[in-house]
Tab-separated table of C-alpha atoms in Angstrom:
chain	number	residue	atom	x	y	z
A	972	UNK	CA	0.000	0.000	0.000
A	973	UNK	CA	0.944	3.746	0.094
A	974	UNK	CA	3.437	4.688	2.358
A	975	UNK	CA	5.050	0.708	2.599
A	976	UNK	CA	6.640	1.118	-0.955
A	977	UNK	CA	9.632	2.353	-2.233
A	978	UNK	CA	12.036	2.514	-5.614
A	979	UNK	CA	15.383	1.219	-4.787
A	980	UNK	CA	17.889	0.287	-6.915
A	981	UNK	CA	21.470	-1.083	-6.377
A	982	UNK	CA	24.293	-1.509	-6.338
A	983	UNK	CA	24.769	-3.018	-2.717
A	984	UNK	CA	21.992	-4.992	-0.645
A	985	UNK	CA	18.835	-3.538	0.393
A	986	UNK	CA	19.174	-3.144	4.352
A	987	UNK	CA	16.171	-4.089	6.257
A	988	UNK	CA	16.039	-3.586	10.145
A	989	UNK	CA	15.119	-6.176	11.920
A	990	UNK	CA	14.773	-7.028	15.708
A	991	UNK	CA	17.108	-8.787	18.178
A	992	UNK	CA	17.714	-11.772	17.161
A	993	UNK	CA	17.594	-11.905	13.122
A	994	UNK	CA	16.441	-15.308	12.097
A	995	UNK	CA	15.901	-15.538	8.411
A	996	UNK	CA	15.864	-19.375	7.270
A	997	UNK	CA	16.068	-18.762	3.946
A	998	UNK	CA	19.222	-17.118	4.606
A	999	UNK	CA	20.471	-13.200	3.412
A	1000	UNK	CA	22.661	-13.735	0.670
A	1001	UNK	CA	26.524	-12.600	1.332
A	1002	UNK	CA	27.798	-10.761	-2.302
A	1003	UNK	CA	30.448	-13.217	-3.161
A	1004	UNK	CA	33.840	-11.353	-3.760
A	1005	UNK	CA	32.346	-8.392	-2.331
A	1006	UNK	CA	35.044	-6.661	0.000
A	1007	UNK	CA	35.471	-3.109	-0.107
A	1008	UNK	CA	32.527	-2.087	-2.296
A	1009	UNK	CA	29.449	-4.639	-1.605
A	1010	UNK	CA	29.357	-6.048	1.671
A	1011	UNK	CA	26.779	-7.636	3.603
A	1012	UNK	CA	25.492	-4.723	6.111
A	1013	UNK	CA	22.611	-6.374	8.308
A	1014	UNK	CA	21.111	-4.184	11.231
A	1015	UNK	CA	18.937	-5.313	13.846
A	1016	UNK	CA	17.387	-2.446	16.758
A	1017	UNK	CA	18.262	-3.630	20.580
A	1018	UNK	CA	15.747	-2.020	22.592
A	1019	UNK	CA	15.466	-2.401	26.603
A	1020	UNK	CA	19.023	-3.631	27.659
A	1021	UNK	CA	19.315	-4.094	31.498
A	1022	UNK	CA	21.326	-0.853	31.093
A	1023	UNK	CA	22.466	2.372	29.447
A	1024	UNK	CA	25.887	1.847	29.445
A	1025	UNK	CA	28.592	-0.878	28.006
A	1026	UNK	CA	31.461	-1.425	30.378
A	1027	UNK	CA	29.290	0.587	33.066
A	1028	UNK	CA	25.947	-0.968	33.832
A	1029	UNK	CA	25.738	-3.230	30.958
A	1030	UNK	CA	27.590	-5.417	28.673
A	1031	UNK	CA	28.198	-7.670	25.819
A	1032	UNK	CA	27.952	-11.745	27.054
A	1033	UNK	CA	28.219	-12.876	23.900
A	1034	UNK	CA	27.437	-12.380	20.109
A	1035	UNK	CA	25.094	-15.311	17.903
A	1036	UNK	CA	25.566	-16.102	14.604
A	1037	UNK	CA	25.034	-19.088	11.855
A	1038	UNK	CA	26.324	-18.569	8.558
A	1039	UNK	CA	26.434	-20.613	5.437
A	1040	UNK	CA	29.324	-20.693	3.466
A	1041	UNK	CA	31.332	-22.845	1.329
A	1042	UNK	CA	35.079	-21.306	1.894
A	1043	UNK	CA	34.862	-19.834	5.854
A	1044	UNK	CA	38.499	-18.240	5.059
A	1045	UNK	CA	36.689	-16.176	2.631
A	1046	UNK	CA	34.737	-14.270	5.069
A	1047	UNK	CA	35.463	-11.322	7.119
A	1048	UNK	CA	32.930	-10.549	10.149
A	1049	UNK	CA	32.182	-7.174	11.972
A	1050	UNK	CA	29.594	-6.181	14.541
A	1051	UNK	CA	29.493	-2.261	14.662
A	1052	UNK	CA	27.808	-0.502	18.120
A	1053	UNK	CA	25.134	1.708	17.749
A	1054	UNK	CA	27.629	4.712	18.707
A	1055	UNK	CA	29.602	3.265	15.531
A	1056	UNK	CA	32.478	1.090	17.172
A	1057	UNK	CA	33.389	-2.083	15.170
A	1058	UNK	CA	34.472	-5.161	16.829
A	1059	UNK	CA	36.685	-7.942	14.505
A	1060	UNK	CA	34.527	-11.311	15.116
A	1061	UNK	CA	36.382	-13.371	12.695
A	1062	UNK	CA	38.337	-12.651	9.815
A	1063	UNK	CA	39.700	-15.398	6.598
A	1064	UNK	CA	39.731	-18.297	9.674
A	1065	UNK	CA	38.576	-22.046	8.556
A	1066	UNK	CA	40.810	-22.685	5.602
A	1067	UNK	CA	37.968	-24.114	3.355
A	1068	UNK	CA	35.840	-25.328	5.373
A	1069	UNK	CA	32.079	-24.611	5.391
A	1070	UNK	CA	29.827	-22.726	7.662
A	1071	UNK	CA	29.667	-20.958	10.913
A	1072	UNK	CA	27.614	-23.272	13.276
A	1073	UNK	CA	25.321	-25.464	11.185
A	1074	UNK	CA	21.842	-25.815	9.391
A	1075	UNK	CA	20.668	-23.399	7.199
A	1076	UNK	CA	17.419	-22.056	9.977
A	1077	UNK	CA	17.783	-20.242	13.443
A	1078	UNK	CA	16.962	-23.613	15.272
A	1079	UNK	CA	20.205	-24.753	14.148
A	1080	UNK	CA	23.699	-24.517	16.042
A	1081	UNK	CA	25.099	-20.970	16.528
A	1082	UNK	CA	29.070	-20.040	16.151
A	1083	UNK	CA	29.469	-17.731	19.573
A	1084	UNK	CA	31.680	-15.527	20.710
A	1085	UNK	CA	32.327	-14.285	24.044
A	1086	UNK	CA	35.584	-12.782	25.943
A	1087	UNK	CA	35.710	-15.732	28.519
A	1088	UNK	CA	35.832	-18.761	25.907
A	1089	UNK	CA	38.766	-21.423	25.925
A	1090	UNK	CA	39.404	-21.177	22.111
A	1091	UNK	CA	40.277	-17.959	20.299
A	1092	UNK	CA	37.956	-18.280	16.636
A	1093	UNK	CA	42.027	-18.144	15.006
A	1094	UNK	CA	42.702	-21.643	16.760
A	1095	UNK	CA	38.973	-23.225	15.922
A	1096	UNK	CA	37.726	-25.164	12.771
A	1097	UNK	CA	34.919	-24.711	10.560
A	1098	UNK	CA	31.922	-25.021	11.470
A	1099	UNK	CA	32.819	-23.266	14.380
A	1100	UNK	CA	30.120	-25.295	16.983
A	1101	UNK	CA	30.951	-23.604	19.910
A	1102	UNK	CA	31.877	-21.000	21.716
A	1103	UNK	CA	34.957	-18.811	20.585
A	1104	UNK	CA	37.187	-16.043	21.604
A	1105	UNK	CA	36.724	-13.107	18.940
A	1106	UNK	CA	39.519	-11.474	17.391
A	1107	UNK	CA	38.523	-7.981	18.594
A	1108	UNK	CA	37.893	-6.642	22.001
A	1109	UNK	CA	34.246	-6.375	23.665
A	1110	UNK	CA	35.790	-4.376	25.768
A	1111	UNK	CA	36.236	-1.687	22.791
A	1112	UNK	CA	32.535	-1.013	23.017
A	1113	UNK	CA	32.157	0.491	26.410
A	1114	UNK	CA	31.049	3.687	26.678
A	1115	UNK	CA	28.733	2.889	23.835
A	1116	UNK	CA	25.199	3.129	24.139
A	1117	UNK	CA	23.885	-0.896	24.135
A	1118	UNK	CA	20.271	0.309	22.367
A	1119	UNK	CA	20.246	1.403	18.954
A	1120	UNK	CA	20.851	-0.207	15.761
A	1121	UNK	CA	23.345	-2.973	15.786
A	1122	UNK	CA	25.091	-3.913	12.251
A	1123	UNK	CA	26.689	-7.305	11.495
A	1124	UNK	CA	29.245	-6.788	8.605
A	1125	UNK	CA	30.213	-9.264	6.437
A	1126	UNK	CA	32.906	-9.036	3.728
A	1127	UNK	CA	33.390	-12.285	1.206
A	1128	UNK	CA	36.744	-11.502	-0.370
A	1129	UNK	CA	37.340	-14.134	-2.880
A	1130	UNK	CA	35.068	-15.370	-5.938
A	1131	UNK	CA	33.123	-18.644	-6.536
A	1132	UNK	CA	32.174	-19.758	-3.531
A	1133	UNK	CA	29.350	-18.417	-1.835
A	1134	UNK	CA	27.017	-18.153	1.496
A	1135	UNK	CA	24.259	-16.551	3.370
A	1136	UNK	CA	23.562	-15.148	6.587
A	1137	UNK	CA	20.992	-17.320	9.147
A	1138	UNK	CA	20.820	-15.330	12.619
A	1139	UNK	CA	22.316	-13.594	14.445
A	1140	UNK	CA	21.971	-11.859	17.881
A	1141	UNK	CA	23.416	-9.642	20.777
A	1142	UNK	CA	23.138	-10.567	24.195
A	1143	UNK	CA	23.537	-8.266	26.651
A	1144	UNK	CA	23.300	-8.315	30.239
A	1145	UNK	CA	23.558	-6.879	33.723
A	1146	UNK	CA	27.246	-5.695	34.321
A	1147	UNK	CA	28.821	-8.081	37.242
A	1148	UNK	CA	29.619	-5.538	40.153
A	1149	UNK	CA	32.956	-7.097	40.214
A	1150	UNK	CA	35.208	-8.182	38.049
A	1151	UNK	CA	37.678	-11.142	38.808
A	1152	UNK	CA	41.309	-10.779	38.470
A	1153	UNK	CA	42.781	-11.372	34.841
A	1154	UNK	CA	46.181	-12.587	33.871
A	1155	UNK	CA	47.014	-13.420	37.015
A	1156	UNK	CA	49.566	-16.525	37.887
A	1157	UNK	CA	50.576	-18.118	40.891
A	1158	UNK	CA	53.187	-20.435	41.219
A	1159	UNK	CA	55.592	-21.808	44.050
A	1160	UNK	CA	53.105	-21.513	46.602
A	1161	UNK	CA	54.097	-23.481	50.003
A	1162	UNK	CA	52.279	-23.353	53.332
A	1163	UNK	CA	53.863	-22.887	56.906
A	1164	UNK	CA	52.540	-23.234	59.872
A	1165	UNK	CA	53.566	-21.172	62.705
């Protein structure tokens, strides 16, 4: 009807805003060979996080996503903060492998990334079932505003083979009041009594 239509042409790929999570079974295709001028630029709106700050009172826990692709070390993934920060996920990991996570639908399994995983995404193997340390930083997003549009880039920078993108999602939660101790070691410890 009036008002819902509109004349777009390309180049690039129509960007629809969806909500938290995107789950589109059919898949959004990924421009093969794309990197640089026609990447996959996917936004979904996060509205009511259990705060108003990352890093303050809020904060990423971990990012969702399934992708289908027949060369993983093809792909280059993003996720960009509604203030505009843009966090490396994963980028030419998986040799030729297919697919992050598996099954082309959202009730299949999800590649996820969160800061406190055991495996960093560089060290994992496609399809990436799991959970996985990102390349980037979380940490890089605080002081950004967690509601807002959320974009998941995508970049496929070699021809022929090709994919789509399944779901993906942002979960945030609470910030912990305190944080534990990082990087620390302790070795050589003996006990006396006296």
């Amino acid at each position: 009807g009036v008002g819902n239509e509109s004349a777009w042409t390309g180049p690039g790929i129509f960007n629809t805003e969806f909500e938290n999570p995107l789950c589109s079974p059919p898949g959004i295709a990924i421009p093969d060979n794309g990197c640089g001028s026609n990447e996959l630029s996917q936004t979904i709106l996060v509205s009511g996080a259990p705060g108003v700050q990352l890093g303050l009172d809020v904060i990423v826990d971990e990012v969702r996503m399934n992708i289908t692709h027949t060369w993983d070390s093809d792909l280059d993934v993003f996720l960009r903060s509604p203030n505009g920060t843009e966090v490396e996920l994963t980028s030419a990991n998986g040799g030729n492998g297919d697919n992050y996570g598996s099954g082309a639908s959202c009730a299949g399994t999800y590649t996820t990334f969160r800061m406190d995983a055991f495996t960093s995404v560089v060290g994992g193997a496609a399809p990436f079932q799991g959970v996985y340390i990102p390349e980037g930083d979380f940490l890089d997003w605080d002081g950004d505003n967690p509601n807002g549009l959320w974009t998941i880039v995508i970049c496929d920078g070699a021809g022929a083979d090709v994919g789509s993108l399944h779901y993906f999602e942002v979960v945030l939660i609470p910030a912990p009041s305190c944080y534990p101790p990082s990087g620390v070691n302790v070795t050589n410890v003996s006990a006396t009594a006296g």
